[in-house]
CSV table of C-alpha atoms in Angstrom, one decimal:
chain,number,residue,atom,x,y,z
A,1,MET,CA,81.3,88.1,63.9
A,2,PRO,CA,79.0,88.0,67.1
A,3,GLU,CA,82.4,88.8,68.5
A,4,GLU,CA,82.9,91.7,66.4
A,5,ALA,CA,79.1,93.1,67.1
A,6,GLY,CA,79.1,93.6,70.6
A,7,PHE,CA,78.1,89.5,71.7
A,8,PRO,CA,79.9,86.3,73.3
A,9,PRO,CA,82.6,84.1,71.5
A,10,ALA,CA,79.4,81.6,69.5
A,11,LYS,CA,81.0,78.2,69.2
A,12,ARG,CA,81.5,76.7,65.5
A,13,PHE,CA,82.1,73.6,64.6
A,14,ARG,CA,83.6,72.7,61.2
A,15,PRO,CA,83.7,69.2,59.6
A,16,GLY,CA,85.9,67.1,60.9
A,17,PHE,CA,85.5,69.1,64.8
A,18,GLY,CA,83.9,69.9,67.5
A,19,PRO,CA,81.5,66.6,68.5
A,20,PRO,CA,81.3,63.6,67.4
A,21,SER,CA,78.7,62.9,65.6
A,22,ARG,CA,77.3,58.6,65.2
A,23,ALA,CA,75.4,59.6,61.7
A,24,GLY,CA,77.7,61.4,60.0
A,25,SER,CA,80.1,64.9,59.6
A,26,PHE,CA,77.8,68.4,58.1
A,27,PRO,CA,78.3,69.2,54.2
A,28,PRO,CA,81.0,70.2,53.1
A,29,GLY,CA,82.4,73.8,53.8
A,30,ARG,CA,79.2,74.3,55.8
A,31,ARG,CA,79.9,75.6,59.1
A,32,VAL,CA,77.8,75.8,62.1
A,33,VAL,CA,77.3,78.7,64.7
A,34,MET,CA,76.5,77.3,68.1
A,35,LEU,CA,74.7,79.7,71.3
A,36,LEU,CA,74.9,78.0,74.2
A,37,THR,CA,73.4,78.8,78.1
A,38,ALA,CA,72.9,76.8,80.9
A,39,GLY,CA,70.0,77.7,83.2
A,40,SER,CA,69.6,76.2,86.6
A,41,GLY,CA,66.1,76.0,86.6
A,42,GLY,CA,62.8,77.2,88.7
A,43,LYS,CA,59.2,78.8,88.5
A,44,GLY,CA,59.9,82.3,88.7
A,45,GLY,CA,59.7,81.5,84.2
A,46,GLY,CA,62.8,84.3,84.9
A,47,GLY,CA,65.6,82.1,82.6
A,48,GLY,CA,66.5,85.4,80.6
A,49,ARG,CA,66.6,87.9,83.1
A,50,ARG,CA,69.2,85.7,85.4
A,51,GLN,CA,73.3,85.7,85.2
A,52,GLN,CA,73.3,82.6,83.3
A,53,PRO,CA,77.0,80.3,83.7
A,54,PRO,CA,79.0,81.2,81.5
A,55,LEU,CA,79.8,77.4,80.0
A,56,ALA,CA,80.0,79.1,76.7
A,57,GLN,CA,83.7,80.1,77.1
A,58,PRO,CA,85.1,78.0,80.0
A,59,SER,CA,88.3,80.1,79.1
A,60,ALA,CA,87.0,83.1,80.5
A,61,SER,CA,86.6,80.7,83.9
A,62,PRO,CA,89.4,80.5,86.8
A,63,TYR,CA,87.4,76.7,87.2
A,64,ARG,CA,87.8,76.1,83.3
A,65,GLU,CA,88.2,71.9,83.5
A,66,ALA,CA,85.7,71.9,86.8
A,67,VAL,CA,83.2,73.9,84.2
A,68,GLU,CA,83.8,71.6,80.9
A,69,LEU,CA,84.0,68.2,83.6
A,70,GLN,CA,80.3,70.5,84.4
A,71,ARG,CA,79.1,71.1,81.4
A,72,ARG,CA,80.1,67.6,79.9
A,73,SER,CA,78.2,66.0,82.9
A,74,LEU,CA,75.3,67.5,81.7
A,75,PRO,CA,73.0,64.8,80.1
A,76,ILE,CA,72.1,66.9,76.9
A,77,PHE,CA,76.1,66.9,75.9
A,78,GLN,CA,75.9,63.3,74.8
A,79,ALA,CA,73.3,64.4,72.7
A,80,ARG,CA,74.7,67.2,70.7
A,81,GLY,CA,76.5,65.2,68.1
A,82,GLN,CA,73.5,63.6,67.4
A,83,LEU,CA,71.2,67.1,67.7
A,84,LEU,CA,74.0,68.6,64.6
A,85,ALA,CA,73.9,65.6,62.7
A,86,GLN,CA,70.1,65.5,61.9
A,87,LEU,CA,69.7,69.4,62.0
A,88,ARG,CA,72.6,69.4,59.3
A,89,ASN,CA,70.4,70.4,56.6
A,90,LEU,CA,68.9,72.9,57.5
A,91,ASP,CA,69.0,77.0,56.6
A,92,SER,CA,66.7,78.1,58.7
A,93,ALA,CA,67.1,79.0,62.2
A,94,VAL,CA,65.9,77.2,64.2
A,95,LEU,CA,64.8,77.4,67.8
A,96,ILE,CA,65.5,74.4,70.5
A,97,GLY,CA,64.8,75.7,73.6
A,98,GLU,CA,63.1,74.1,77.5
A,99,TRP,CA,65.4,71.0,77.4
A,100,PRO,CA,64.5,68.4,80.1
A,101,ARG,CA,67.3,66.8,82.8
A,102,TRP,CA,65.9,63.2,80.9
A,103,SER,CA,67.2,62.5,77.6
A,104,ASN,CA,65.1,58.6,77.2
A,105,GLU,CA,61.9,58.7,77.7
A,106,GLN,CA,61.9,55.6,80.3
A,107,ASP,CA,63.6,58.1,82.1
A,108,LEU,CA,61.5,60.7,83.2
A,109,PRO,CA,59.2,60.8,86.3
A,110,ARG,CA,55.6,59.6,86.6
A,111,HIS,CA,53.8,62.3,88.0
A,112,CYS,CA,56.0,64.4,84.2
A,113,LYS,CA,53.9,64.7,81.1
A,114,ALA,CA,56.2,63.8,78.0
A,115,PRO,CA,55.8,66.3,75.8
A,116,SER,CA,53.9,65.4,72.1
A,117,ARG,CA,57.3,66.8,70.0
A,118,ARG,CA,60.2,64.2,69.3
A,119,LEU,CA,63.9,64.6,67.6
A,120,PRO,CA,64.5,60.8,66.3
A,121,LEU,CA,68.3,60.2,66.6
A,122,ASN,CA,70.2,58.4,64.4
A,123,GLY,CA,71.5,55.8,67.4
A,124,GLY,CA,68.6,54.1,68.9
A,125,PRO,CA,65.1,53.7,69.2
A,126,SER,CA,65.8,56.1,72.5
A,127,PHE,CA,64.0,59.7,72.0
A,128,VAL,CA,65.4,63.2,73.0
A,129,ARG,CA,61.8,65.6,73.6
A,130,PHE,CA,61.4,69.0,73.9
A,131,PRO,CA,59.0,70.8,75.2
A,132,ALA,CA,59.6,73.8,72.3
A,133,LEU,CA,60.2,73.1,68.3
A,134,CYS,CA,59.2,75.6,66.1
A,135,THR,CA,61.6,78.3,63.5
A,136,ALA,CA,63.0,81.1,65.4
A,137,ALA,CA,61.4,83.1,63.0
A,138,PRO,CA,58.3,85.5,64.8
A,139,CYS,CA,55.8,87.2,62.3
A,140,LEU,CA,55.9,90.9,62.9
A,141,PRO,CA,53.0,93.1,61.8
A,142,ARG,CA,55.3,94.6,59.0
A,143,GLY,CA,54.8,93.7,55.1
A,144,PRO,CA,56.5,94.1,51.9
A,145,LYS,CA,58.0,97.6,51.2
A,146,ASP,CA,55.9,99.9,49.7
A,147,SER,CA,52.7,97.6,49.6
A,148,GLY,CA,50.7,100.9,51.6
A,149,LEU,CA,49.7,96.8,53.4
A,150,GLU,CA,49.9,96.7,57.5
A,151,VAL,CA,50.3,92.9,57.7
A,152,LEU,CA,51.6,90.2,59.1
A,153,ALA,CA,54.9,89.1,58.0
A,154,VAL,CA,57.6,86.2,59.4
A,155,GLN,CA,61.2,88.0,59.9
A,156,ARG,CA,64.0,86.9,60.9
A,157,VAL,CA,64.8,87.4,63.8
A,158,SER,CA,67.6,89.6,64.9
A,159,LYS,CA,71.7,88.5,65.9
A,160,THR,CA,70.3,89.7,69.8
A,161,GLN,CA,67.1,88.1,69.7
A,162,ALA,CA,68.7,85.5,69.3
A,163,TRP,CA,71.4,85.5,71.5
A,164,GLN,CA,68.8,87.6,74.4
A,165,ARG,CA,66.4,83.7,73.5
A,166,THR,CA,69.4,81.2,74.3
A,167,GLY,CA,68.4,82.9,78.2
A,168,ARG,CA,65.7,80.4,77.1
A,169,ALA,CA,67.0,77.8,79.3
A,170,GLY,CA,66.4,76.4,82.9
A,171,ARG,CA,63.0,78.4,82.9
A,172,GLU,CA,61.2,74.8,83.4
A,173,ASP,CA,64.0,72.8,84.8
A,174,SER,CA,67.6,72.4,84.7
A,175,GLY,CA,69.3,72.2,81.5
A,176,VAL,CA,70.9,74.1,78.7
A,177,CYS,CA,69.5,75.6,76.0
A,178,TYR,CA,71.0,75.1,72.3
A,179,ARG,CA,70.6,77.4,69.1
A,180,LEU,CA,72.5,76.3,66.0
A,181,TYR,CA,72.8,78.7,63.0
A,182,THR,CA,74.6,77.6,59.1
A,183,GLU,CA,77.4,80.7,59.5
A,184,GLU,CA,76.4,81.9,56.8
A,185,GLU,CA,72.8,81.7,57.9
A,186,PHE,CA,73.6,83.8,61.3
A,187,GLU,CA,75.6,86.5,59.5
A,188,LYS,CA,72.6,87.5,58.1
A,189,PHE,CA,70.8,89.0,61.1
A,190,GLU,CA,70.2,92.4,61.7
A,191,LYS,CA,72.2,93.1,65.2
A,192,MET,CA,69.7,94.8,65.7
A,193,THR,CA,65.8,94.6,66.2
A,194,VAL,CA,63.7,97.0,64.4
A,195,PRO,CA,62.3,98.6,67.3
A,196,GLU,CA,58.2,98.0,67.0
A,197,ILE,CA,56.9,101.8,66.7
A,198,GLN,CA,58.5,102.1,63.5
A,199,ARG,CA,56.8,98.6,61.8
A,200,CYS,CA,53.6,99.2,62.9
A,201,ASN,CA,50.5,101.2,62.3
A,202,LEU,CA,49.9,104.7,64.7
A,203,ALA,CA,47.2,104.7,64.1
A,204,GLY,CA,45.8,104.2,68.3
A,205,VAL,CA,49.1,105.8,69.7
A,206,MET,CA,48.6,108.9,66.8
A,207,LEU,CA,45.0,108.8,68.7
A,208,GLN,CA,45.4,108.2,72.0
A,209,LEU,CA,48.7,111.7,72.2
A,210,LEU,CA,45.9,113.6,71.1
A,211,ALA,CA,43.2,112.7,73.8
A,212,MET,CA,46.5,113.5,76.3
A,213,LYS,CA,45.9,117.0,74.4
A,214,VAL,CA,49.7,116.6,73.4
A,215,PRO,CA,50.6,120.6,71.8
A,216,ASN,CA,51.4,118.8,68.4
A,217,VAL,CA,52.0,115.3,67.8
A,218,LEU,CA,53.5,115.7,64.3
A,219,THR,CA,56.6,116.7,66.2
A,220,PHE,CA,56.3,115.1,69.6
A,221,ASP,CA,60.2,113.5,70.5
A,222,PHE,CA,60.0,109.7,70.5
A,223,MET,CA,62.3,107.4,72.1
A,224,SER,CA,62.7,105.9,68.2
A,225,LYS,CA,61.2,108.0,66.3
A,226,PRO,CA,59.1,106.4,63.5
A,227,SER,CA,59.0,108.0,59.5
A,228,PRO,CA,57.1,110.6,58.4
A,229,ASP,CA,55.6,108.8,56.3
A,230,HIS,CA,54.2,106.5,59.4
A,231,ILE,CA,52.8,109.5,61.0
A,232,GLN,CA,51.0,110.9,58.2
A,233,ALA,CA,49.8,107.8,57.0
A,234,ALA,CA,48.4,107.2,60.8
A,235,ILE,CA,46.7,111.2,60.8
A,236,ALA,CA,44.7,109.8,57.4
A,237,GLN,CA,43.3,106.9,59.3
A,238,LEU,CA,42.5,109.0,61.9
A,239,ASP,CA,41.5,111.5,59.7
A,240,LEU,CA,39.4,108.7,57.4
A,241,LEU,CA,37.8,107.9,60.7
A,242,GLY,CA,36.4,110.8,61.4
A,243,ALA,CA,38.0,110.8,64.6
A,244,VAL,CA,40.3,114.4,63.9
A,245,GLU,CA,39.7,117.5,63.2
A,246,HIS,CA,42.0,120.8,61.8
A,247,LYS,CA,41.0,123.6,64.1
A,248,ASP,CA,43.3,126.9,64.4
A,249,ASP,CA,46.1,125.6,62.4
A,250,GLN,CA,46.0,122.8,65.3
A,251,LEU,CA,45.2,119.0,64.9
A,252,THR,CA,42.4,118.2,67.3
A,253,LEU,CA,39.3,115.1,67.5
A,254,THR,CA,36.2,115.8,67.6
A,255,PRO,CA,33.2,114.3,69.0
A,256,ILE,CA,34.1,110.6,68.1
A,257,GLY,CA,37.1,110.9,68.2
A,258,ARG,CA,37.2,111.7,71.8
A,259,LYS,CA,34.5,108.6,72.6
A,260,MET,CA,36.7,106.2,70.2
A,261,ALA,CA,40.0,107.2,72.5
A,262,ALA,CA,38.1,106.0,75.4
A,263,PHE,CA,37.8,101.9,74.1
A,264,PRO,CA,41.3,99.9,74.3
A,265,LEU,CA,41.4,99.3,71.0
A,266,GLU,CA,42.3,99.3,67.9
A,267,PRO,CA,40.7,103.0,66.6
A,268,LYS,CA,38.5,101.2,63.5
A,269,PHE,CA,37.2,98.8,65.7
A,270,ALA,CA,36.0,101.1,68.2
A,271,LYS,CA,34.7,102.9,65.8
A,272,THR,CA,33.1,99.8,64.2
A,273,ILE,CA,31.7,99.7,68.3
A,274,LEU,CA,30.1,103.6,68.2
A,275,LEU,CA,28.4,102.8,64.6
A,276,SER,CA,26.8,99.6,66.0
A,277,PRO,CA,23.5,101.8,67.2
A,278,LYS,CA,22.9,103.1,63.9
A,279,PHE,CA,22.2,99.4,62.4
A,280,HIS,CA,20.7,98.0,65.9
A,281,CYS,CA,23.5,95.7,66.4
A,282,THR,CA,25.6,96.6,69.2
A,283,GLU,CA,25.4,93.1,71.0
A,284,GLU,CA,26.3,91.5,68.0
A,285,ILE,CA,29.3,93.8,66.8
A,286,LEU,CA,30.1,94.1,70.9
A,287,THR,CA,31.0,89.7,70.2
A,288,ILE,CA,32.7,90.3,66.7
A,289,VAL,CA,35.0,92.6,68.6
A,290,SER,CA,35.6,90.3,71.5
A,291,LEU,CA,36.9,87.8,69.6
A,292,LEU,CA,38.4,89.7,67.4
A,293,SER,CA,41.2,91.3,70.4
A,294,VAL,CA,42.0,88.1,72.1
A,295,ASP,CA,43.7,84.5,70.6
A,296,SER,CA,40.8,81.9,68.4
A,297,VAL,CA,38.9,80.8,69.9
A,298,LEU,CA,38.9,77.8,67.6
A,299,HIS,CA,41.1,74.6,68.0
A,300,ASN,CA,42.3,73.2,64.8
A,301,PRO,CA,44.5,70.3,64.8
A,302,PRO,CA,46.4,68.5,62.0
A,303,SER,CA,45.4,65.8,63.0
A,304,ARG,CA,41.8,65.3,63.0
A,305,ARG,CA,40.9,67.8,59.9
A,306,ASP,CA,38.2,65.7,58.9
A,307,GLU,CA,36.6,65.9,62.0
A,308,VAL,CA,36.9,69.9,62.8
A,309,GLN,CA,35.4,70.4,59.3
A,310,ALA,CA,31.9,67.9,59.8
A,311,VAL,CA,32.2,69.7,63.3
A,312,ARG,CA,31.8,73.2,61.9
A,313,LYS,CA,29.1,72.9,59.5
A,314,LYS,CA,26.5,73.7,61.7
A,315,PHE,CA,28.1,77.0,62.8
A,316,ILE,CA,29.6,78.1,59.3
A,317,SER,CA,27.5,81.0,57.3
A,318,SER,CA,27.8,81.9,54.0
A,319,GLU,CA,28.1,85.7,55.2
A,320,GLY,CA,31.5,85.5,55.9
A,321,ASP,CA,33.5,84.7,59.5
A,322,HIS,CA,32.7,87.1,61.5
A,323,ILE,CA,28.7,85.5,61.6
A,324,THR,CA,30.3,82.3,62.2
A,325,LEU,CA,32.2,83.1,65.3
A,326,LEU,CA,29.3,85.1,66.2
A,327,ASN,CA,27.7,81.8,66.4
A,328,ILE,CA,29.9,80.0,68.2
A,329,TYR,CA,29.7,82.1,70.5
A,330,ARG,CA,25.9,82.0,70.7
A,331,THR,CA,26.0,79.0,71.2
A,332,PHE,CA,28.3,79.0,74.1
A,333,LYS,CA,27.0,81.2,76.1
A,334,ASN,CA,23.6,79.5,75.9
A,335,ILE,CA,24.3,76.1,76.7
A,336,GLY,CA,26.8,78.0,79.7
A,337,GLY,CA,30.0,77.4,78.7
A,338,ASN,CA,30.0,73.8,79.5
A,339,LYS,CA,34.2,73.3,78.5
A,340,ASP,CA,33.4,69.4,77.6
A,341,TRP,CA,30.8,71.6,75.0
A,342,CYS,CA,34.4,72.9,74.2
A,343,LYS,CA,36.8,70.0,73.7
A,344,GLU,CA,33.6,68.6,71.1
A,345,ASN,CA,33.4,70.9,69.0
A,346,PHE,CA,37.2,71.9,68.8
A,347,VAL,CA,36.3,75.6,70.9
A,348,ASN,CA,39.2,77.2,73.2
A,349,SER,CA,37.1,77.5,76.4
A,350,LYS,CA,39.8,79.0,78.1
A,351,ASN,CA,39.6,81.8,75.0
A,352,MET,CA,36.5,81.8,75.1
A,353,MET,CA,35.8,82.6,78.3
A,354,LEU,CA,38.6,85.9,78.0
A,355,VAL,CA,35.8,87.1,75.3
A,356,THR,CA,33.6,87.6,78.1
A,357,GLU,CA,35.0,89.4,80.1
A,358,VAL,CA,36.7,91.6,77.0
A,359,ARG,CA,32.9,91.6,76.7
A,360,ALA,CA,31.8,92.9,79.4
A,361,GLN,CA,35.3,95.9,79.3
A,362,LEU,CA,33.3,97.2,76.3
A,363,ARG,CA,29.8,96.6,76.9
A,364,ASP,CA,30.4,98.8,80.3
A,365,ILE,CA,32.3,101.9,78.0
A,366,CYS,CA,28.8,101.9,75.9
A,367,LEU,CA,26.5,102.6,79.3
A,368,LYS,CA,29.5,104.6,80.5
A,369,MET,CA,28.6,106.3,77.2
A,370,SER,CA,25.0,106.4,77.8
A,371,MET,CA,24.9,104.5,74.8
A,372,PRO,CA,22.1,102.2,73.5
A,373,ILE,CA,22.9,98.1,73.3
A,374,LEU,CA,20.6,97.0,71.4
A,375,SER,CA,20.6,93.7,68.8
A,376,SER,CA,19.9,92.9,65.3
A,377,ARG,CA,17.6,90.3,66.8
A,378,GLY,CA,18.6,87.8,64.2
A,379,ASP,CA,19.6,90.8,60.9
A,380,MET,CA,22.6,89.9,59.8
A,381,GLU,CA,22.8,92.1,57.2
A,382,SER,CA,22.4,95.0,59.4
A,383,VAL,CA,25.4,93.3,61.3
A,384,ARG,CA,27.5,93.7,57.8
A,385,ARG,CA,26.7,97.0,56.9
A,386,CYS,CA,28.1,98.5,60.2
A,387,LEU,CA,30.9,96.1,59.5
A,388,ALA,CA,31.4,97.8,56.2
A,389,HIS,CA,31.4,101.4,57.6
A,390,SER,CA,34.4,100.8,59.7
A,391,LEU,CA,36.9,98.8,57.6
A,392,PHE,CA,36.1,100.1,54.6
A,393,MET,CA,40.0,100.3,54.3
A,394,SER,CA,40.4,97.2,54.0
A,395,THR,CA,38.7,95.9,51.9
A,396,ALA,CA,39.2,93.9,48.9
A,397,GLU,CA,37.4,92.4,44.9
A,398,LEU,CA,37.0,89.9,43.0
A,399,GLN,CA,39.3,90.3,39.4
A,400,PRO,CA,38.0,89.6,36.3
A,401,ASP,CA,40.5,86.9,36.7
A,402,GLY,CA,38.9,85.2,39.2
A,403,THR,CA,42.1,86.6,42.1
A,404,TYR,CA,41.6,89.3,44.4
A,405,ALA,CA,42.2,92.8,44.8
A,406,THR,CA,42.9,95.0,47.6
A,407,THR,CA,40.9,98.2,46.5
A,408,ASP,CA,42.3,100.8,48.0
A,409,THR,CA,46.2,99.9,46.1
A,410,HIS,CA,45.7,96.7,44.1
A,411,GLN,CA,47.3,94.5,46.1
A,412,PRO,CA,47.2,90.9,45.0
A,413,VAL,CA,45.5,89.2,48.3
A,414,ALA,CA,44.3,85.8,48.9
A,415,ILE,CA,41.8,84.6,51.2
A,416,HIS,CA,43.1,82.2,53.4
A,417,PRO,CA,42.9,78.4,54.1
A,418,SER,CA,41.1,78.3,57.1
A,419,SER,CA,38.2,80.7,56.2
A,420,VAL,CA,34.9,79.3,55.6
A,421,LEU,CA,34.9,81.9,52.5
A,422,PHE,CA,37.8,80.0,51.2
A,423,HIS,CA,36.2,78.2,48.5
A,424,CYS,CA,33.7,80.4,47.6
A,425,LYS,CA,34.3,83.7,45.3
A,426,PRO,CA,32.0,86.5,46.8
A,427,ALA,CA,33.0,89.2,44.5
A,428,CYS,CA,33.2,91.9,47.9
A,429,VAL,CA,34.6,91.5,50.9
A,430,VAL,CA,36.9,93.1,54.2
A,431,TYR,CA,38.7,91.9,56.1
A,432,THR,CA,40.6,92.5,60.1
A,433,GLU,CA,44.0,90.9,59.0
A,434,LEU,CA,47.1,89.6,56.2
A,435,LEU,CA,49.5,87.5,57.4
A,436,TYR,CA,52.6,87.3,54.5
A,437,THR,CA,53.7,84.8,53.6
A,438,ASN,CA,54.5,83.4,50.1
A,439,LYS,CA,51.7,85.7,49.3
A,440,CYS,CA,50.1,87.4,51.2
A,441,TYR,CA,46.1,86.4,52.7
A,442,MET,CA,42.9,88.2,54.3
A,443,ARG,CA,41.7,86.0,57.6
A,444,ASP,CA,38.2,87.4,59.7
A,445,LEU,CA,36.4,88.2,56.0
A,446,CYS,CA,33.1,88.7,55.8
A,447,VAL,CA,30.7,89.8,52.8
A,448,VAL,CA,30.4,93.1,52.2
A,449,ASP,CA,28.3,95.1,48.9
A,450,ALA,CA,29.8,97.9,46.9
A,451,GLU,CA,27.7,100.1,47.5
A,452,TRP,CA,27.8,99.7,50.9
A,453,LEU,CA,31.3,100.7,50.9
A,454,TYR,CA,31.1,103.7,49.2
A,455,GLU,CA,27.8,105.7,51.5
A,456,ALA,CA,30.4,104.5,54.6
A,457,ALA,CA,32.8,106.8,52.5
A,458,PRO,CA,32.4,108.3,49.2
A,459,GLU,CA,35.0,110.9,48.3
A,460,TYR,CA,37.7,107.5,49.6
A,461,PHE,CA,36.5,105.8,47.2
A,462,ARG,CA,36.2,108.6,44.4
A,463,ARG,CA,39.7,109.7,45.1
A,464,LYS,CA,40.8,106.0,44.7
A,465,LEU,CA,38.8,105.8,41.7
A,466,ARG,CA,40.7,108.8,39.9
A,467,THR,CA,43.7,107.2,41.0
A,468,ALA,CA,43.4,104.1,39.6
A,469,ARG,CA,41.8,105.4,36.1
A,470,ASN,CA,45.3,107.7,35.7
């Protein structure tokens, strides 16, 4: 239990005990763990870092009765029993954060805009509103074991994360943050979160260490040391991109590797930009890489799905998502970044402005390297060739049964429903990201020819072909 793991005591409720509920009690045999923290509000946004009143453990206070009276006076306390009843059938983690002070819609001040999400109560026509109600399992860059893939996979939070996130109360206003789990689910959580450096692609880290002329990156003393396999995989990826070479038993950067290290990007995207002058499409590649470097510029409200699809038709390219995004950006620039146009076309204007800033920064780096800034002038084949020559390690081929498999590990994958190619079956595609939910989905796809991939890395694909035959 949390106390044994070094955490503060957690509230537990058995059926028939604890907070009352008008809507019924919990199913027999199930217990709920409640992590509780109160916050005092404020605009500093540091609710998770300030010292919180120990409302979850009043026995530790010399003024137990006063603390209990204060806790019961909070508006959310009266709704707690109803809330527990609503969540009684949830087996997965639930995050309820940023609680407002007002329990009814009519109590909201006129200047306060009511949040859009509601949790209905069984006790009457009123509602308790939350600015946030979502699952507490974040997307972490970690995939199925031994898959050889870098994916975004939904993982359970750790116990440390769960306790830390109770500090979310008080960021918007005074209130209490409740985190409720079934005890069985809470005990499945790991005590600590796996450090990010142990579950992420290390190619960028290795590239920067080599750029800083660290003597031996293979034995570098990381604070949370990654496994040797992860380090070797990162070096192998840099080798395939032509960024490293062995000289006198030392691993060093090649000239193109030193140029790649100058870009604040993943190595594969830095290589894409450096290859673009060869295909006369630097302007287009700068735009595409910038679009992939920020959060999605597309707004997809589920309630207006048909309207979104109708509006997007004029931008869609049969050559893939990269070209579609390029078409959207070009139109955005042609109309001068008009916010009304963004709203009408379901485009996030804030993220699109950020794309413009990122693109300008990357273009400045190219100019400092004296790279020619060329445009394909509408020739999208040259853009797709450039993507194929740099993203050849992230490719998938259509199989005889109509499914897709990655060309390197033969992992089954599928086209994500958000892709413009979702209803198509191109023979070969490159992708920039894998999302793992109930299956592995490819996101941000581009149609390529298999011949282009063999041109990009003939030895790599010959080796993969021999492995597949064996």
